[in-house]
Coordinates of C-alpha atoms in Angstrom, one line a residue:
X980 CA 68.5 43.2 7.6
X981 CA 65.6 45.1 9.6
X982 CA 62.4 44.8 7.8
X983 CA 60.5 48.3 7.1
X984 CA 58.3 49.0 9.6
X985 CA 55.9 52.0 9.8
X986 CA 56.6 54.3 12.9
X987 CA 52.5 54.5 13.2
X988 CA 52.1 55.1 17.0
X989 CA 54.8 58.0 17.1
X990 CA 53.2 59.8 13.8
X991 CA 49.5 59.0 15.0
X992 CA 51.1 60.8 18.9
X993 CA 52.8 63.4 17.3
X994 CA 49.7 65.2 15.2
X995 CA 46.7 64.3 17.7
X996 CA 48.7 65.3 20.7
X997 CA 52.2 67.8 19.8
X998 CA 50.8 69.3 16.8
X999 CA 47.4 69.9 17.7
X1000 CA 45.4 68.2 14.9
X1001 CA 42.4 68.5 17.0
X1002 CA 42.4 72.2 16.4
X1003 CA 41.4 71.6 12.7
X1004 CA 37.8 71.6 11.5
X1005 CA 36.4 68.1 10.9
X1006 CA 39.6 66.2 11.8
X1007 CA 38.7 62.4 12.3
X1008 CA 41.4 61.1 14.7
X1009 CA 40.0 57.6 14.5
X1010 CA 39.1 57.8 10.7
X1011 CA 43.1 58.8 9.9
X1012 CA 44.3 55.8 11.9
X1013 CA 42.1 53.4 10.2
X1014 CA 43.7 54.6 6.8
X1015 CA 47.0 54.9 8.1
X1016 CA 47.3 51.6 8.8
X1017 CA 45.8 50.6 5.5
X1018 CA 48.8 52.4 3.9
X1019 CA 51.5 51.0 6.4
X1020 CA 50.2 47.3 5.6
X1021 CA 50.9 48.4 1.8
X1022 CA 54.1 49.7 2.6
X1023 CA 55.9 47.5 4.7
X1024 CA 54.2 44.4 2.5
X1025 CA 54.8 45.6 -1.6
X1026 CA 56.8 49.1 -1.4
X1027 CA 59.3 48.6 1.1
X1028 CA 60.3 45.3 -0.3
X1029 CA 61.4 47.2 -3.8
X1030 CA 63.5 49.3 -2.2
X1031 CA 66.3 47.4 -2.4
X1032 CA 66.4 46.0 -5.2
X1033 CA 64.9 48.8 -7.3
X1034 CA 68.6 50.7 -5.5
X1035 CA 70.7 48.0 -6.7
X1036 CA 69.3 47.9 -10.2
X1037 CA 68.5 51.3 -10.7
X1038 CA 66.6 53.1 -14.1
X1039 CA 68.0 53.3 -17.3
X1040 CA 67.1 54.5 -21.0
X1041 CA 66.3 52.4 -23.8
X1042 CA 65.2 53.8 -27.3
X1043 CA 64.6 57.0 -25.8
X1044 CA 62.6 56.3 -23.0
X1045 CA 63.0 55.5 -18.9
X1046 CA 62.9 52.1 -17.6
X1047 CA 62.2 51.2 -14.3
X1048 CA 63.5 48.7 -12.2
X1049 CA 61.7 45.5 -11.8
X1050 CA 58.8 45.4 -10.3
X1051 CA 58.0 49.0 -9.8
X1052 CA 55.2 49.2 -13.1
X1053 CA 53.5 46.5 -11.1
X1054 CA 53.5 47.6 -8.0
X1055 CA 52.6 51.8 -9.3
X1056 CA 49.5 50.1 -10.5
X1057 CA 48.6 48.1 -7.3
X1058 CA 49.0 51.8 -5.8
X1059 CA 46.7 52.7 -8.0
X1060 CA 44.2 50.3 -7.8
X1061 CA 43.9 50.8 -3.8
X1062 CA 43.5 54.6 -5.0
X1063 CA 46.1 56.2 -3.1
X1064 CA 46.7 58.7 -6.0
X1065 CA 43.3 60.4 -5.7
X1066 CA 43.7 60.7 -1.5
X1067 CA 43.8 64.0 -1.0
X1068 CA 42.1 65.2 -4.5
X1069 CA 39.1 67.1 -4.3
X1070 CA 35.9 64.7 -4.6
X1071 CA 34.3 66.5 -7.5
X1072 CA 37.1 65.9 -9.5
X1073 CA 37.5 61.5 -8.1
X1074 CA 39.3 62.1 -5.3
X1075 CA 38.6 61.4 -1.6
X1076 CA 38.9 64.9 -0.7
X1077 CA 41.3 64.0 2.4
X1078 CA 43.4 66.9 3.7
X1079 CA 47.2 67.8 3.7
X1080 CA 47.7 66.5 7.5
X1081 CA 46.4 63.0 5.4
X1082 CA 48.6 63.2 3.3
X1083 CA 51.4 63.8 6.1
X1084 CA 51.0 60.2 7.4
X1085 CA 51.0 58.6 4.1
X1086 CA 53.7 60.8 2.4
X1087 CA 56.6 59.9 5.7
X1088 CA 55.5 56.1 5.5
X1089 CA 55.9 56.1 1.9
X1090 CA 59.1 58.1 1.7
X1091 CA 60.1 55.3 4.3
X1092 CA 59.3 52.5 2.8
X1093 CA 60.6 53.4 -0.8
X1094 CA 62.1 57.1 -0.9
X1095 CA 62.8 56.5 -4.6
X1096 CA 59.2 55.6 -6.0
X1097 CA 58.3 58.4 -3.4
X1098 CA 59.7 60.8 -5.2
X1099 CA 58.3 59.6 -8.7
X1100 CA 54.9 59.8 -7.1
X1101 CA 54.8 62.6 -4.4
X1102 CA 54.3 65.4 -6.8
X1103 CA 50.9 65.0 -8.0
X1104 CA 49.2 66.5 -4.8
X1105 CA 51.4 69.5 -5.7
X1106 CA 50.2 69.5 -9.4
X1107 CA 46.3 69.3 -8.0
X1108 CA 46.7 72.1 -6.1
X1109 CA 48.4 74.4 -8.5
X1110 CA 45.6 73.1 -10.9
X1111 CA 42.7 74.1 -7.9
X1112 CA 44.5 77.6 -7.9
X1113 CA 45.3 78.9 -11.0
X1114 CA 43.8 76.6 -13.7
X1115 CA 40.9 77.1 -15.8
X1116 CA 37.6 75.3 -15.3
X1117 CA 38.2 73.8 -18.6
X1118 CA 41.8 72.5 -17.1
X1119 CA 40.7 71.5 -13.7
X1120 CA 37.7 69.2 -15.6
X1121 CA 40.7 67.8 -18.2
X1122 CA 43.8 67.6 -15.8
X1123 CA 42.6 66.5 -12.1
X1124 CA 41.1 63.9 -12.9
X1125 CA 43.7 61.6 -14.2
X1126 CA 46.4 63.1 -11.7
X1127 CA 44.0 61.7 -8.8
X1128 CA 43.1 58.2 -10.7
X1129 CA 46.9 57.4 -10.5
X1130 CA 46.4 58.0 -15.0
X1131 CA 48.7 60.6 -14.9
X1132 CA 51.7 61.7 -13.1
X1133 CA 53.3 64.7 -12.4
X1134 CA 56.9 66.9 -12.6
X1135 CA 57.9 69.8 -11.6
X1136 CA 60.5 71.6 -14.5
X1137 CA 62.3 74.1 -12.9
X1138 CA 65.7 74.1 -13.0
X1139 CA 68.2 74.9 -16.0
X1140 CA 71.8 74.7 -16.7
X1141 CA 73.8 76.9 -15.1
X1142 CA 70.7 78.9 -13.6
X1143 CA 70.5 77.0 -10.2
X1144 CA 68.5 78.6 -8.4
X1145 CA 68.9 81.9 -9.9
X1146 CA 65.7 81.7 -11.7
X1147 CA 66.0 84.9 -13.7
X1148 CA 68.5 82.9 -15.4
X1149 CA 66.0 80.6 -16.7
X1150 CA 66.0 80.5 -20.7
X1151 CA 63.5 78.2 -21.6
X1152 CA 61.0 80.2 -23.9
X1153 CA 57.2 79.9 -24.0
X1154 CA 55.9 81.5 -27.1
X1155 CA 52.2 82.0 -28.7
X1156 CA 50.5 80.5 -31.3
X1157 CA 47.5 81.9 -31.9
X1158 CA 45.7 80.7 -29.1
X1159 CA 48.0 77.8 -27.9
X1160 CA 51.6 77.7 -26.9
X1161 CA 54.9 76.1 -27.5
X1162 CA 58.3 75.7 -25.5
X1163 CA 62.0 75.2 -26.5
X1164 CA 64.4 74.8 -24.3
X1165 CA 65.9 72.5 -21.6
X1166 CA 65.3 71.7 -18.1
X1167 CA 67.7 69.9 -15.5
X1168 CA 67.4 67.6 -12.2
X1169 CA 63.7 66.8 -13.5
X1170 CA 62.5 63.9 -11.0
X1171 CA 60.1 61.5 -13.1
X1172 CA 60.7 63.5 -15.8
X1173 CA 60.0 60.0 -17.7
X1174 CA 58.9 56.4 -16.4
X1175 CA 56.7 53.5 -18.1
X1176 CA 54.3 53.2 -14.8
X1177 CA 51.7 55.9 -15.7
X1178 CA 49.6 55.9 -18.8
X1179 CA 50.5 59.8 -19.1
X1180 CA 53.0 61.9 -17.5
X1181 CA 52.1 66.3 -16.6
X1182 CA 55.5 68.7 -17.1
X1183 CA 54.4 71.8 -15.2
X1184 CA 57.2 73.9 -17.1
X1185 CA 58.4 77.3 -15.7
X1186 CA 59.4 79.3 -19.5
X1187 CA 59.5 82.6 -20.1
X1188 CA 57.4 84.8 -22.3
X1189 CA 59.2 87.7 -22.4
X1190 CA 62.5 89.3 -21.1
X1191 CA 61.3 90.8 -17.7
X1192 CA 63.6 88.9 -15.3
X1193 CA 61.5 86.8 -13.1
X1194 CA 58.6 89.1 -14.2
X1195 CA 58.7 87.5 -17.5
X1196 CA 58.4 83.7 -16.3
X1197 CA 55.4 82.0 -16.8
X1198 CA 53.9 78.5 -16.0
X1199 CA 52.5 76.0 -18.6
X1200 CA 51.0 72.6 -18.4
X1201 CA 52.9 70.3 -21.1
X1202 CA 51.6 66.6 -21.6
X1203 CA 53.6 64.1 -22.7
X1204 CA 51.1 63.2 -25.2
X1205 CA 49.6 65.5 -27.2
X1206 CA 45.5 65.8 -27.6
X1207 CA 45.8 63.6 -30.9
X1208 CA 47.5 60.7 -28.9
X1209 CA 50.9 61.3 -30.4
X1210 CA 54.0 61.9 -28.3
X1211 CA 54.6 65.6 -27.5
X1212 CA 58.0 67.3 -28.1
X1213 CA 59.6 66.5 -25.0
X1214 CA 63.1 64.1 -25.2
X1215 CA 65.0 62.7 -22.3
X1216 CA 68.5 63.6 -22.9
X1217 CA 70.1 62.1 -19.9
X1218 CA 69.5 60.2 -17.2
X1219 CA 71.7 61.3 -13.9
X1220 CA 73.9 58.9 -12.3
X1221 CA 73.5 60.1 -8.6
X1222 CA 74.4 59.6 -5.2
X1223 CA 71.3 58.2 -3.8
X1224 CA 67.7 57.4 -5.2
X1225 CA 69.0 55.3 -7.4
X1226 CA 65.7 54.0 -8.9
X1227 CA 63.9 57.5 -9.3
X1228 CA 64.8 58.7 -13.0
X1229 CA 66.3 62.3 -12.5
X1230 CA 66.2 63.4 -16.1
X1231 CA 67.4 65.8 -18.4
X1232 CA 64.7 66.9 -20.6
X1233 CA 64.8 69.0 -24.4
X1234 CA 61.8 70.6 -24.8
X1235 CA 61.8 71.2 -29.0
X1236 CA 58.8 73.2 -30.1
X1237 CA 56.7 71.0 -27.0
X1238 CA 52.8 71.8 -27.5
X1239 CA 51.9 73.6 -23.7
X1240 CA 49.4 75.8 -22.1
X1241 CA 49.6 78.7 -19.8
X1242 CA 48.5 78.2 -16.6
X1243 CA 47.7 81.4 -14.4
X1244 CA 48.3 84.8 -15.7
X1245 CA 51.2 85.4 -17.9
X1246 CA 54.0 86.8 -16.3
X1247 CA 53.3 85.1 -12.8
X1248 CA 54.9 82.5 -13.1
X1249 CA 56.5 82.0 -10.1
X1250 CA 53.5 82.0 -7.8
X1251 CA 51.9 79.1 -9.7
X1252 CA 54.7 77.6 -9.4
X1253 CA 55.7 78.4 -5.6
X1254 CA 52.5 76.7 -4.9
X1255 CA 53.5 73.7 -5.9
X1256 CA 57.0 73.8 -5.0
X1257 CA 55.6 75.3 -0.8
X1258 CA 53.8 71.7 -0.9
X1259 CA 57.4 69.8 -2.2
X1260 CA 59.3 71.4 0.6
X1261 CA 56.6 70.3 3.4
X1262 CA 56.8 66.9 1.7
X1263 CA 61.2 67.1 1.7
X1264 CA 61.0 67.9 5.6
X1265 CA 58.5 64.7 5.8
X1266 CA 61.3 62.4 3.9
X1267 CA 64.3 63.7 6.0
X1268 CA 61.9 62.7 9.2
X1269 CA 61.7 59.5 7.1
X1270 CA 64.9 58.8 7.0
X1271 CA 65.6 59.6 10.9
X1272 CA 62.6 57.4 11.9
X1273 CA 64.2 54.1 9.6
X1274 CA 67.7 55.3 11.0
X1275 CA 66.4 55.1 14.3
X1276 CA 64.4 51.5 13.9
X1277 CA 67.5 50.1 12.3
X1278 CA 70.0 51.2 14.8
X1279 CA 67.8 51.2 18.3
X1280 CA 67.1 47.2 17.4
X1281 CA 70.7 46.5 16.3
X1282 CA 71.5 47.8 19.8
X1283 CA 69.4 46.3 22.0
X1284 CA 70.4 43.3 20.6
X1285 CA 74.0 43.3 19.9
X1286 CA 75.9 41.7 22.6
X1287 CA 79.2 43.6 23.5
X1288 CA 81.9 43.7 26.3
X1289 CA 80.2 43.7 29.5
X1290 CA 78.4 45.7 32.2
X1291 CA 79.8 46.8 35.7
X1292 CA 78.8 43.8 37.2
X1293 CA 80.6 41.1 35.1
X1294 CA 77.7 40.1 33.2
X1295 CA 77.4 40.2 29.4
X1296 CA 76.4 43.5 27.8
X1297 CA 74.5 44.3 24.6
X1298 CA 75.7 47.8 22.6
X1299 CA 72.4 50.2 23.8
X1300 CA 74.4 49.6 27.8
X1301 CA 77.3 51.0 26.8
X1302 CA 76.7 55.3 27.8
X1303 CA 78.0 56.3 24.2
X1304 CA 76.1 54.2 22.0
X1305 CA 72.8 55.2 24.1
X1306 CA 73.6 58.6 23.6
X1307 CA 73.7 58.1 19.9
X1308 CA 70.3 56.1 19.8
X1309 CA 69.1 58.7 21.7
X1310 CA 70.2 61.7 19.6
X1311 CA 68.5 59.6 16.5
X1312 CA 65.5 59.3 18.0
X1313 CA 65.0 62.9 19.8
X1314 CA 65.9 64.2 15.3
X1315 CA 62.9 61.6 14.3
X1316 CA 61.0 63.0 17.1
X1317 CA 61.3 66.5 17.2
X1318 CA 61.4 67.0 12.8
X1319 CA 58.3 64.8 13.2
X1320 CA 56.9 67.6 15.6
X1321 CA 58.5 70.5 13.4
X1322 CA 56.6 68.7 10.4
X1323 CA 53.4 68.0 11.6
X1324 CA 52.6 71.4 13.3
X1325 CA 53.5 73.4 9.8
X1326 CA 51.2 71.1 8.2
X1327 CA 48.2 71.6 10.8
X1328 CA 49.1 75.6 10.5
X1329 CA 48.9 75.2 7.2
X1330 CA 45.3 72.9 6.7
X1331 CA 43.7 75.5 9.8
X1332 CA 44.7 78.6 7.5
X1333 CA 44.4 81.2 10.4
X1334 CA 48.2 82.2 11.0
X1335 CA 49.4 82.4 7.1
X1336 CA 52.2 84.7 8.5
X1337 CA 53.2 81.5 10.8
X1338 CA 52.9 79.3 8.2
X1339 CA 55.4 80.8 5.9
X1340 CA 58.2 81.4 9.0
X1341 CA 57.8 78.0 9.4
X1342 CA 57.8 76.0 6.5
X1343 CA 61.8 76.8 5.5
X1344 CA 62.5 76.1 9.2
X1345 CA 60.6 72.8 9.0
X1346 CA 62.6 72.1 5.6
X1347 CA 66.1 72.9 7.1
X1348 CA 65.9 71.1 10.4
X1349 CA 63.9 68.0 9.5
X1350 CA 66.6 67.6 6.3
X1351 CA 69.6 67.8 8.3
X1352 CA 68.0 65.6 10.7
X1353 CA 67.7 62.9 8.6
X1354 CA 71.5 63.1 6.8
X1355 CA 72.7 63.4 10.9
X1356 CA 70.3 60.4 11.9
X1357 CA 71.6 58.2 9.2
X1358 CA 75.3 59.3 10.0
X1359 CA 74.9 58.1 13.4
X1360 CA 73.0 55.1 12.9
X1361 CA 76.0 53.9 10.4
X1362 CA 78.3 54.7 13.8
X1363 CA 75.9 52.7 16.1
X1364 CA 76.4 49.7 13.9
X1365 CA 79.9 50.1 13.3
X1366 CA 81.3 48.0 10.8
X1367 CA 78.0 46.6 9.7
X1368 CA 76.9 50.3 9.4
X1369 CA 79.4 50.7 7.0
X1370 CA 78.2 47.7 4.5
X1371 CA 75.2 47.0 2.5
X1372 CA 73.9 44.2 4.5
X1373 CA 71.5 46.4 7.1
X1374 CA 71.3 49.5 4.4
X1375 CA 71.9 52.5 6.8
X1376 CA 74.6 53.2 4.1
X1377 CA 71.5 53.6 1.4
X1378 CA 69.6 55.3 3.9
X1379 CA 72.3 57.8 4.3
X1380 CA 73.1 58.2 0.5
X1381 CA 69.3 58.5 -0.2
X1382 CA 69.1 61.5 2.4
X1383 CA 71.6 63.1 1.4
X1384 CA 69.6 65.1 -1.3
X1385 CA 66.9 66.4 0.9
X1386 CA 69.2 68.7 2.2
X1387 CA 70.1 70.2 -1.6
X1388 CA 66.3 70.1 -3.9
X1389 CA 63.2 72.2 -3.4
X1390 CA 66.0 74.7 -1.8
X1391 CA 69.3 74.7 -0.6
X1392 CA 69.2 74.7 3.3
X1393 CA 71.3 77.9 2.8
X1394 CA 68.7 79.1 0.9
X1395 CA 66.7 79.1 3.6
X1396 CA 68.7 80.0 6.1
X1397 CA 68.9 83.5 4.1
X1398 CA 65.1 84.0 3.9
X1399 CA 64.6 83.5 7.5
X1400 CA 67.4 85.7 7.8
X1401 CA 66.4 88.4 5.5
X1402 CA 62.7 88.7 4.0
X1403 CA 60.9 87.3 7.1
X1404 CA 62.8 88.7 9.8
X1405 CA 61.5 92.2 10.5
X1406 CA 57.8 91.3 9.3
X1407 CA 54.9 89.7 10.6
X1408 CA 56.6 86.6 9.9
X1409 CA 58.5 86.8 12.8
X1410 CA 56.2 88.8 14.7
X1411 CA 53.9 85.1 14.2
X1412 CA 56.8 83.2 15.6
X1413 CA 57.5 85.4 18.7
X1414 CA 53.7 85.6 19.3
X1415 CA 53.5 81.4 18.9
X1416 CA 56.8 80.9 21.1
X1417 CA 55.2 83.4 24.4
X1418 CA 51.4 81.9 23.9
X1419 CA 53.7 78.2 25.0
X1420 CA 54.6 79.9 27.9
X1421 CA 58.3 80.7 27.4
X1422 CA 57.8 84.4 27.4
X1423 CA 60.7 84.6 29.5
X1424 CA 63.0 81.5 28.5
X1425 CA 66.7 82.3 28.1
X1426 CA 66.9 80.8 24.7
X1427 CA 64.0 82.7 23.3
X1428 CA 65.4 85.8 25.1
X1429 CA 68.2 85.0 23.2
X1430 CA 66.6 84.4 19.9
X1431 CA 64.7 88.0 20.7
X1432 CA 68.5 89.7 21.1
X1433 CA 69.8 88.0 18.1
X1434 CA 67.0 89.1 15.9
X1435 CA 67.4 92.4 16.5
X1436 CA 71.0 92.5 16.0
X1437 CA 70.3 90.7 12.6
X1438 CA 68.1 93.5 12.1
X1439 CA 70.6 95.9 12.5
X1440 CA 72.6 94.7 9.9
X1441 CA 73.6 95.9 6.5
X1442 CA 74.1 92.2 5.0
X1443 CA 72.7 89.9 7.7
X1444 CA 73.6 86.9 5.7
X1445 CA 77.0 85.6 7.0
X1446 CA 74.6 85.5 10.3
X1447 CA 71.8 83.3 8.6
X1448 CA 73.1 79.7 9.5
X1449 CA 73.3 80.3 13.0
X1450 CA 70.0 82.3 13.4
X1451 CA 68.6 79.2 11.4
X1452 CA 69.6 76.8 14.2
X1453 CA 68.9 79.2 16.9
X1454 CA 65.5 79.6 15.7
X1455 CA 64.8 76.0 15.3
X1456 CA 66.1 75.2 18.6
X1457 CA 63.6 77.8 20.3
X1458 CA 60.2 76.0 18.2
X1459 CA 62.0 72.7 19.7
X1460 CA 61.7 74.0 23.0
X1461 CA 58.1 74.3 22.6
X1462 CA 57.6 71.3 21.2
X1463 CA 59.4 68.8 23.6
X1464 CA 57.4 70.7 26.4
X1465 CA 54.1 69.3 24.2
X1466 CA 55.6 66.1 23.9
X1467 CA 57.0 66.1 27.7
X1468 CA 53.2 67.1 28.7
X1469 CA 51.7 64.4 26.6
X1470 CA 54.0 61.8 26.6
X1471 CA 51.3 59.0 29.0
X1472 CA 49.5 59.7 25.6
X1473 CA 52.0 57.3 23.5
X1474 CA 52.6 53.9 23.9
X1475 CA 56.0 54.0 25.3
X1476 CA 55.8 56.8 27.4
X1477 CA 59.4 56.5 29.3
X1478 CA 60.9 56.3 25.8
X1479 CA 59.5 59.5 25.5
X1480 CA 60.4 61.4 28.9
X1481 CA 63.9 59.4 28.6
X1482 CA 64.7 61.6 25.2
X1483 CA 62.8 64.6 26.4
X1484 CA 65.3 64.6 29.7
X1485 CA 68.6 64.5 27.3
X1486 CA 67.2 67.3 25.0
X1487 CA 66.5 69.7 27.6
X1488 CA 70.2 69.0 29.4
X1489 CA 71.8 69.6 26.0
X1490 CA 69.6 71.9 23.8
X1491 CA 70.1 75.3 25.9
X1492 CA 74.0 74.9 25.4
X1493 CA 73.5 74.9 21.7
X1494 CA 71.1 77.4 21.7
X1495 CA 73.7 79.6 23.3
X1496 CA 76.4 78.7 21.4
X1497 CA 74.6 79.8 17.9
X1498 CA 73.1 82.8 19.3
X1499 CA 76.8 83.8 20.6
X1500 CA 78.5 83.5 17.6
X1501 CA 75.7 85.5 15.9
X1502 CA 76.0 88.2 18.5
X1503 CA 79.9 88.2 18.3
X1504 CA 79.4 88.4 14.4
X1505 CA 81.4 85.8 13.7

């Protein structure tokens, strides 16, 4: 088995030198790298070691309540203690006041190292910035605090039966009393939605207050323990049996009469609550670069060291000489690479906060691409190993059941696919994109000429969507043009610079073919 082992020098390469980290005010370089490798010590030495077992063993319920696997209410609070919780909180309310491209480093480590506790975690930067939004002075001074002392942890209660993501479907009901508020109802596919590692657990619950279709949907906060100390009205119903992410507790929770608090304005709901789900889905693309990066560790050592027939000249061979297996390695590690790149500039877009229009074109890009990445890195890295791929011993097969759901929560990919497609194709969503692509200097590169051609034919359109797939790859093969070009440019930057160069070479031999192929069948309408 390959140990965990933090892909520091090609995250710390990626957001000084591809994504431009350097562009954002008061960004400390040095200072990040110091903290970085705080966390990676953590990781590799208590979280990573858990991952395993906490898979094997999994969660379960007992009298009502979630248990975790061994080890995990230990190792939350040693989390806790180093204050990772609080890292990007605002100061004024305990935290360290560290900012989302931070939180990047730490987030793809962790989901690394442990993509399971990750996920029990990862939401409470969401929750804090919902709370820093829309919440009362009265709730940022009671709420924050705990959520960045690692006190409190937080969900995210969206989904319902048989809604989906058809969220004017949604039937859990918020109603008034007097000046409070209570909620009936049930909520699905709840991550966290219980554990016994926090004091205190935060439902941010979606309800609705009146029958408006997603006009009547409101957000409330809902403790799990109500202001007297006694247990609110929530009940887990169910624990899933999943795929993957064996040892985070995806819950069904009953809501009965649940003591909450509106957060926001009534009625709008759904932009509380897209603020904290726009944070989720930068975090998902993180975890499906995650999973490409461990894919890649895994299956670039096994091949190197793997000895296998032999080489032209009679002498024994390893698997990475053989032309197919390299090609494999190297399609891994061009997905870990480029999502990293996808990743890292949406964050630094997002922390500089002077291209919102670029922001929100490429956040369900980032999410797509750097998702499938991971389920296709894993794939492959289970091929590259062969038979030993294929069993539990070297735990690609975990890594490939654990990525698997990136691809489906916070989103569908198809989901996606259709925005891109639809609602920020003619605006100045788009208009951000085209305007990003030319300042890179590819004005007059075929596949962005293509991309050009194919969204005006989308735009011609009566029902663009059978297109939306395709114009979703097309489109993230163009930003990956741009990128590699960074990466190509800055490669005597990183510490294995011919790795680099090697990767960029096979990417820009293969990527124009592809990008041609998509935007064909988008202009046949196929």
């Amino acid at each position: 088995m390959k140990k965990f082992s933090a892909p520091l020098g090609d995250i710390l390469f990626c957001l000084n030198h591809v994504a431009g980290a350097d562009t954002v005010p008061d960004w400390d370089g040095d200072l990040a790298a110091e903290i970085a490798g705080h966390f990676a010590a953590f990781a590799e030495g208590e979280i990573a070691p858990l991952d395993e077992p906490g898979d094997q063993q999994g969660c379960r319920l007992q009298d009502g309540r979630v248990r975790m696997p061994d080890g995990y209410a230990k190792l939350y609070a040693d989390y806790v203690e180093q204050g990772w919780p609080g890292l990007t909180a605002p100061e004024e309310f305990g935290g360290q006041g560290m900012g989302a491209m931070m939180l990047a480093i730490t987030s793809e480590i962790f989901s690394g190292a442990n993509h399971s506790l990750q996920m029990v975690t990862g939401l409470v930067p969401g929750a804090i910035r919902t709370l820093m939004n829309f919440g009362t002075d009265a709730q940022k001074a009671r709420f924050v605090p705990p959520l960045a002392s690692g006190q409190t942890l937080a969900t995210m209660c969206l989904t319902e039966p048989g809604a989906g993501s058809d969220l004017a479907r949604v039937r859990c009901k918020a109603q008034a009393e007097g000046d409070a508020w209570t909620i009936t109802g049930e909520k699905i596919f709840i991550s966290g939605g219980d554990q016994d590692m926090s004091d205190d657990i935060l439902h941010l619950v979606l309800a609705r207050t009146s029958d408006d279709g997603i006009r009547g949907l409101s957000l409330f906060l809902c403790p799990c323990t109500r202001a007297d100390g006694t247990r609110n009205a929530v009940t887990v119903t169910r624990i899933e049996e999943k795929m993957g992410l064996h040892a985070s507790p995806t819950c069904q929770l009953a809501f009965d009469g649940a003591e909450a608090e509106l957060i926001g304005a009534e009625g709008q709901g759904l932009r509380a609550m897209f603020t904290m789900m726009n944070h989720a889905r930068a975090d998902v693309a993180l975890q499906g670069v995650a999973h490409a990066a461990r894919a890649y560790d895994v299956a670039s050592t096994y091949a190197s060291e793997r000895t296998q027939g032999r080489k032209a000249d009679g002498s024994p061979a390893v698997l990475a000489d053989h032309a197919d297996v390299r090609r494999m390695v190297d399609e891994i590690d061009a997905l870990a690479l480029g999502g990293r790149a996808i990743a890292h500039l949406s964050f630094v877009m997002m922390e500089r906060g002077d291209n919102p229009a670029l922001v929100e074109f490429l956040t369900p890009v980032a999410k797509s691409f750097c998702t499938e990445a991971g389920m296709r890195a894993s794939e492959l890295g289970v091929q590259v190993l062969g038979g030993y791929g294929y069993l539990q011993e070297y735990r690609l097969e975990q890594t490939y059941r654990d990525a698997r759901i990136t691809a489906i929560y916070e989103g569908a990919n198809g989901i996606h696919a259709r925005m891109l497609a639809t609602r920020l194709l003619g605006g100045a969503e788009a208009d951000a994109f085209a305007a990003f692509v030319a300042a890179e200097g590819l004005e007059n590169d075929h596949s962005f000429e293509l991309w050009r051609a194919a969204r005006t034919h989308l735009s011609e359109q009566e029902d663009p969507t059978p297109l939306a797939h395709d114009f979703m790859q097309l489109t993230s093969a163009v930003l990956l043009r741009c990128l590699w070009e960074r990466i190509s440019a800055t490669a005597d930057n990183h510490p294995d610079a011919g790795r680099l160069r090697r990767v960029a070479a096979q990417v820009s031999r293969r990527a124009p073919a592809f990008a041609a192929a998509h935007a064909a069948c988008i202009l046949a309408q196929i």
